[in-house]
JSON list of C-alpha atoms and ligand atoms in Angstrom, two decimals:
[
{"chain": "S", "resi": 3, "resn": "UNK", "atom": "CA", "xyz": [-86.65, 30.93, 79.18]},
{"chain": "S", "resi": 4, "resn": "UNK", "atom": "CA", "xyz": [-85.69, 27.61, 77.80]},
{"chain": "S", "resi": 5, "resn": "UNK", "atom": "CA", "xyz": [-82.59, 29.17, 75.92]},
{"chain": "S", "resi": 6, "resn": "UNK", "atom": "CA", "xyz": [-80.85, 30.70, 78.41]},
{"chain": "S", "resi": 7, "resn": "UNK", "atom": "CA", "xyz": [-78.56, 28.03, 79.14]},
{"chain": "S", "resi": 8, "resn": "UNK", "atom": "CA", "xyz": [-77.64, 27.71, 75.61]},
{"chain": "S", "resi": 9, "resn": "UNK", "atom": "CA", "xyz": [-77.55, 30.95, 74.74]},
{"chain": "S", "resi": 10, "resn": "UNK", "atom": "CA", "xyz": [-74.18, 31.64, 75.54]},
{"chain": "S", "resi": 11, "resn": "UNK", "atom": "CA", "xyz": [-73.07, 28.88, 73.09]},
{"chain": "S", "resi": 12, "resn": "UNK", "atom": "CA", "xyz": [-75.40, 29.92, 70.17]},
{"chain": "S", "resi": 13, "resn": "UNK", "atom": "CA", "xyz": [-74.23, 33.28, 70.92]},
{"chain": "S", "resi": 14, "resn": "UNK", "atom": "CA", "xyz": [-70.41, 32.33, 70.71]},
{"chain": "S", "resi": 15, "resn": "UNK", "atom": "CA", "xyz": [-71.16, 30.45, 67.36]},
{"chain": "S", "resi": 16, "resn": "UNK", "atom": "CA", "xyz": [-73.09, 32.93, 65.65]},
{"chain": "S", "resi": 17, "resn": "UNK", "atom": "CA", "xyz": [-70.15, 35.31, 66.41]},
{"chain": "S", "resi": 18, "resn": "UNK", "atom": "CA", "xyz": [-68.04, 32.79, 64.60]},
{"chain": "S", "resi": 19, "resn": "UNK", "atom": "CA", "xyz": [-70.04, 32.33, 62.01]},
{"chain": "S", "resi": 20, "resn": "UNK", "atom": "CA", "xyz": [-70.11, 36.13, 60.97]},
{"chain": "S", "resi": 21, "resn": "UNK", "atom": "CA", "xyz": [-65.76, 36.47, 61.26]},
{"chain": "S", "resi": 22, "resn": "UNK", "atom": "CA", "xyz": [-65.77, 33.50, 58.78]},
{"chain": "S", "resi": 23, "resn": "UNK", "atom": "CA", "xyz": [-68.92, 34.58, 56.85]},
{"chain": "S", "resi": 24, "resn": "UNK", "atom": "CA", "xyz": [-66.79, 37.81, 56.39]},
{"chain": "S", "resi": 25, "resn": "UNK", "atom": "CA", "xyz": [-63.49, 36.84, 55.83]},
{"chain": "S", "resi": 26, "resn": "UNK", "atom": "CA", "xyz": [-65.27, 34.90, 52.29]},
{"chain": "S", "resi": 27, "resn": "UNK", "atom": "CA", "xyz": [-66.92, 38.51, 51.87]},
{"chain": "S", "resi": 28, "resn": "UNK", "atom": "CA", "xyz": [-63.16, 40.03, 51.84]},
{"chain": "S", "resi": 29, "resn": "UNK", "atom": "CA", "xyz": [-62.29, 37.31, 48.83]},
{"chain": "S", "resi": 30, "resn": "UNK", "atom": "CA", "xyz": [-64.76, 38.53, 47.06]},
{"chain": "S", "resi": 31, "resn": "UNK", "atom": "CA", "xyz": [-66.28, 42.06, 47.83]},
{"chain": "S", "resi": 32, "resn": "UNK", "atom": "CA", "xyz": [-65.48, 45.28, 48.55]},
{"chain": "S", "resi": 33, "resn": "UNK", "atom": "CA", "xyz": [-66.93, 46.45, 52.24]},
{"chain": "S", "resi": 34, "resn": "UNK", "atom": "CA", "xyz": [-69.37, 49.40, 51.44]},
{"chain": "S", "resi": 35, "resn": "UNK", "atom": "CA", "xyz": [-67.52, 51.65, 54.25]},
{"chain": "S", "resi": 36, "resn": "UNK", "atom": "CA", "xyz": [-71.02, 54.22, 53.77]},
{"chain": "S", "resi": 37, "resn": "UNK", "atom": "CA", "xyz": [-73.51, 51.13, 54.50]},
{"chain": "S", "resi": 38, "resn": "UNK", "atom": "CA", "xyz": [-73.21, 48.38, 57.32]},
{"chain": "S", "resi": 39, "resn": "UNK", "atom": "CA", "xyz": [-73.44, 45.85, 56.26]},
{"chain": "S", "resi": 40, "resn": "UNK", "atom": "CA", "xyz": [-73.32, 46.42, 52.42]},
{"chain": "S", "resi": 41, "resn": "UNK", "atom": "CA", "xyz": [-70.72, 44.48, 49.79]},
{"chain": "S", "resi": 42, "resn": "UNK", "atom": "CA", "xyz": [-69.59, 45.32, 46.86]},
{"chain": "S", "resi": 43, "resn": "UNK", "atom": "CA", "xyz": [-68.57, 42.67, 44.49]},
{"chain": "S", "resi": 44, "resn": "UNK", "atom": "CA", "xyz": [-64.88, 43.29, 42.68]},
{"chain": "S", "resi": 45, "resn": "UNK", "atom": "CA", "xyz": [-64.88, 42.96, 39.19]},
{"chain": "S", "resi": 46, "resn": "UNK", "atom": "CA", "xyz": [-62.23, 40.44, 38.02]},
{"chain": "S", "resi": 47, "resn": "UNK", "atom": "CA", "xyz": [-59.58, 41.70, 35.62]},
{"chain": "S", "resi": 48, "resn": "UNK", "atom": "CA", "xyz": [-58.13, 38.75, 34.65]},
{"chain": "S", "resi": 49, "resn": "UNK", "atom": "CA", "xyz": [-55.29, 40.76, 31.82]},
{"chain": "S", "resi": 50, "resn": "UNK", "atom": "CA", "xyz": [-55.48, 43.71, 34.12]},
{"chain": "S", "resi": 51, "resn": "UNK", "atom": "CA", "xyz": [-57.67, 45.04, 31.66]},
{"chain": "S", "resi": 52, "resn": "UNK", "atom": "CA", "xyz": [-55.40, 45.91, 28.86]},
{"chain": "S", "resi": 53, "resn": "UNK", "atom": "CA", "xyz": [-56.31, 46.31, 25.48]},
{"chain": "S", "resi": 54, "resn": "UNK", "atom": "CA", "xyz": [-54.96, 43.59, 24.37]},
{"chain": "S", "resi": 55, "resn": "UNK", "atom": "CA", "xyz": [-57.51, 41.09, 26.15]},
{"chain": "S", "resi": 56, "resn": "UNK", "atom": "CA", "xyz": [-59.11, 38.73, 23.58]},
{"chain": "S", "resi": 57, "resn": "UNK", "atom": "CA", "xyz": [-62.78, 38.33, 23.52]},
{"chain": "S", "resi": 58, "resn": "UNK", "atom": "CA", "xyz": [-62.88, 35.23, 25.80]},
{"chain": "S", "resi": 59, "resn": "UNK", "atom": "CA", "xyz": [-61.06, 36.84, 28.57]},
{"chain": "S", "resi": 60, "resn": "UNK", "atom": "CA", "xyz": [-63.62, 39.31, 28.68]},
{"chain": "S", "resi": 61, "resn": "UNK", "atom": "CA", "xyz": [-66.51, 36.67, 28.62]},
{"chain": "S", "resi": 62, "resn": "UNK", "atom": "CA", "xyz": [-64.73, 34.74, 31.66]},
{"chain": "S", "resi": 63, "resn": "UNK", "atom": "CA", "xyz": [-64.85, 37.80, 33.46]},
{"chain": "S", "resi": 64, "resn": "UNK", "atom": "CA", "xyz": [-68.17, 38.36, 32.97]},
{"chain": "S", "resi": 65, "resn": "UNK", "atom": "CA", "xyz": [-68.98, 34.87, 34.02]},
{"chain": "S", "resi": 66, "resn": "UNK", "atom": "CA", "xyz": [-66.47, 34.86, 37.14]},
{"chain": "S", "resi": 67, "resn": "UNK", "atom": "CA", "xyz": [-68.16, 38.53, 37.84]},
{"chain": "S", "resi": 68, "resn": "UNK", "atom": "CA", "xyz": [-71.69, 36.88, 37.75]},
{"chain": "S", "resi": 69, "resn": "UNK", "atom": "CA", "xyz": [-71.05, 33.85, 39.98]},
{"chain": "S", "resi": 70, "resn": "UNK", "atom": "CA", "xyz": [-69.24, 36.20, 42.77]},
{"chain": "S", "resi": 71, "resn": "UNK", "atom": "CA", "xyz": [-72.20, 38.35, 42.67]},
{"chain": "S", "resi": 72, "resn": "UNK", "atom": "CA", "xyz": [-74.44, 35.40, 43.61]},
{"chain": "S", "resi": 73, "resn": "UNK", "atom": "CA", "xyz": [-71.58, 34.47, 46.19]},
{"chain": "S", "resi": 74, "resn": "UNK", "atom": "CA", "xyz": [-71.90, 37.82, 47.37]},
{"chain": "S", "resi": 75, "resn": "UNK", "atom": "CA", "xyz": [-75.96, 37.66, 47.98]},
{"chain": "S", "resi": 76, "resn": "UNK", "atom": "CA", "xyz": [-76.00, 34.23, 49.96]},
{"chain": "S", "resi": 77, "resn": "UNK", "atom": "CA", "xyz": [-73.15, 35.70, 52.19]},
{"chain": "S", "resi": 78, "resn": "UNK", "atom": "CA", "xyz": [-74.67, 38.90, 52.69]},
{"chain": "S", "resi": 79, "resn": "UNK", "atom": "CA", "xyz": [-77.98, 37.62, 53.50]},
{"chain": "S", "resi": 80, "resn": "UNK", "atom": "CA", "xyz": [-76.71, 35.02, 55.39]},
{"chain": "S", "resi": 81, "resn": "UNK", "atom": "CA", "xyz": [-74.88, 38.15, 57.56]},
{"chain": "S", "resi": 82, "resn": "UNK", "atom": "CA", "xyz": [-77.68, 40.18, 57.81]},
{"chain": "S", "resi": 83, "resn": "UNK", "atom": "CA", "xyz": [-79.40, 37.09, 59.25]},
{"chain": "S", "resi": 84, "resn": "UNK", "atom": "CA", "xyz": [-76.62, 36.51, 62.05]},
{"chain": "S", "resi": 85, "resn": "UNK", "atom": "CA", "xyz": [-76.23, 40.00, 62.70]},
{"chain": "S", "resi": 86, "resn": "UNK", "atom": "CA", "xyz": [-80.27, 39.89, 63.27]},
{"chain": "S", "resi": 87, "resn": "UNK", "atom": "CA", "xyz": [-79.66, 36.90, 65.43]},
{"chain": "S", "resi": 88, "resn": "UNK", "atom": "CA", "xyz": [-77.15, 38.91, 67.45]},
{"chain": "S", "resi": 89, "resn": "UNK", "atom": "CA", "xyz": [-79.48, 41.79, 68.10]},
{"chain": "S", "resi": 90, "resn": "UNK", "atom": "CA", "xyz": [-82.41, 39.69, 68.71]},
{"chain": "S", "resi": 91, "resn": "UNK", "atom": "CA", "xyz": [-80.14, 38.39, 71.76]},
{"chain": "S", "resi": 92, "resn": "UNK", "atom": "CA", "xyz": [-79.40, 41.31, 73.22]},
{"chain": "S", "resi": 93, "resn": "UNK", "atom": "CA", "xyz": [-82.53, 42.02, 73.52]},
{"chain": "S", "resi": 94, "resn": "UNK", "atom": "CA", "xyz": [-84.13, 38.87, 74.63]},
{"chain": "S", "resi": 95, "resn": "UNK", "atom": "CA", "xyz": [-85.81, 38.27, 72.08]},
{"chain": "S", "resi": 96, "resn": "UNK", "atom": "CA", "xyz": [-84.17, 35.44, 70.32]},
{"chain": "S", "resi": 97, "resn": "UNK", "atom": "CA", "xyz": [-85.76, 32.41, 69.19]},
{"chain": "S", "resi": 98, "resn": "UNK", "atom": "CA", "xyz": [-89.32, 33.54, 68.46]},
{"chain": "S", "resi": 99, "resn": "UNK", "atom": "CA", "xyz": [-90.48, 33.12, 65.06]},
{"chain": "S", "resi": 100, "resn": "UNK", "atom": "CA", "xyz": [-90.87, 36.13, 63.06]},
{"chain": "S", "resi": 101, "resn": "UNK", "atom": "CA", "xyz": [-94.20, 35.03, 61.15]},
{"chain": "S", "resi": 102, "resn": "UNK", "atom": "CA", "xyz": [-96.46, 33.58, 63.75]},
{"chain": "S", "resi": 103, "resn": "UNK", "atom": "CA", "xyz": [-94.18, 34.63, 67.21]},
{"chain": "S", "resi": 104, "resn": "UNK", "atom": "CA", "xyz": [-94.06, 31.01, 68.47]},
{"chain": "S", "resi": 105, "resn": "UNK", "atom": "CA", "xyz": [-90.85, 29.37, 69.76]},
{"chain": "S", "resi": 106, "resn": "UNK", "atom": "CA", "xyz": [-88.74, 28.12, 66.81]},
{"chain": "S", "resi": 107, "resn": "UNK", "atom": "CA", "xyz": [-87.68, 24.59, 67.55]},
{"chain": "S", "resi": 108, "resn": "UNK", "atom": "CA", "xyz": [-84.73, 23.82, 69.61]},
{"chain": "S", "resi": 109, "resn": "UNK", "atom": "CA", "xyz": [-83.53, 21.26, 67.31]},
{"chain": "S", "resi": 110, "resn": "UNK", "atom": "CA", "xyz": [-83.49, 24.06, 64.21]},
{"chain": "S", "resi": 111, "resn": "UNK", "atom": "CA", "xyz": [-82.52, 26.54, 66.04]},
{"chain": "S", "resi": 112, "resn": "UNK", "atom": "CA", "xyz": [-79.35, 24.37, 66.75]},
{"chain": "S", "resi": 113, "resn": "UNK", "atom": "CA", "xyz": [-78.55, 23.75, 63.25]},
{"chain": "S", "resi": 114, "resn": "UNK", "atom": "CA", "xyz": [-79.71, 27.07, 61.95]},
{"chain": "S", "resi": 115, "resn": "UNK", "atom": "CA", "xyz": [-78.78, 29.80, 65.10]},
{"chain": "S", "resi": 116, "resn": "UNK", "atom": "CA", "xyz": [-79.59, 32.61, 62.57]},
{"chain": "S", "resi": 117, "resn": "UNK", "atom": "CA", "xyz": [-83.13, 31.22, 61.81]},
{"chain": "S", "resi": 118, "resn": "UNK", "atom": "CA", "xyz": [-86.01, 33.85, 61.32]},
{"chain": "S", "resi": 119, "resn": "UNK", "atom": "CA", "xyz": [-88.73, 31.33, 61.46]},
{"chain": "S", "resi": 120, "resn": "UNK", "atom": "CA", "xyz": [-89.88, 28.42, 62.51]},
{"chain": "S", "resi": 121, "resn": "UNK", "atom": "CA", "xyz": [-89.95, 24.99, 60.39]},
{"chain": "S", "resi": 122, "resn": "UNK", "atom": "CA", "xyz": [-93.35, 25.67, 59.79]},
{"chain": "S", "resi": 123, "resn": "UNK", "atom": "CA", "xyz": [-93.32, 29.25, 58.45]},
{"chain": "S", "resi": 124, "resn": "UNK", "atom": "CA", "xyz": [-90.27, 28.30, 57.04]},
{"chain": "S", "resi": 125, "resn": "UNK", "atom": "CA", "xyz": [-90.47, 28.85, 53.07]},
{"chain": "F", "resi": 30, "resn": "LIG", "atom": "ZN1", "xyz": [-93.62, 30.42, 62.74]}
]
């Protein structure tokens, strides 16, 4: 297998990438202890929620709320992806496309370790 020799590497990166790819999921989210792999995003309370908030706090944290939550998703997926990576490793099976089964190029897989697919299936 052509990967072998690099496998070690794109192992050792990917495991990187998910202790950093975490530590921003901490910032943000809650760890869902009853799913792996599962985030919950914290609601900001920006006037710890006291009744005397004005109208535009509340808006902020709506907004702030809204772009962690889309934080949240990219991170998460882009977990889910390494953590697929990871598996697929163990069990030799890393580096084949998931839509047509073909190799995924070296030089992708090198910039993207946790890629599903190939360039091609790529959407
Ligand atoms: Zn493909």
């Amino acid at each position: 297998m052509i990967f072998k020799r690099n496998l070690k590497k794109i192992k050792e990166k990917l495991e990187k990438d998910k202790k950093a790819v975490e530590a921003e999921l901490e910032k943000i989210a809650q760890k869902d202890e009853n799913l792996e792999g599962d985030w919950d995003s914290k609601f900001p309370k920006f006037n710890g929620g006291s009744a005397s908030q004005t109208h535009e706090e509340g808006a902020d944290e709506v907004e702030e709320y809204a772009t962690r939550l889309s934080i949240e998703y990219s991170l998460e997926s882009r977990l889910k992806d390494i953590n697929s990576a990871l598996e697929k490793i163990s069990k030799n099976k890393y580096g084949l496309c998931e839509k047509c089964g073909k190799k995924i190029e070296k030089e992708r897989l090198k910039a993207f370790p946790e890629a599903r697919t190939c360039a091609k299936c790529k959407v």
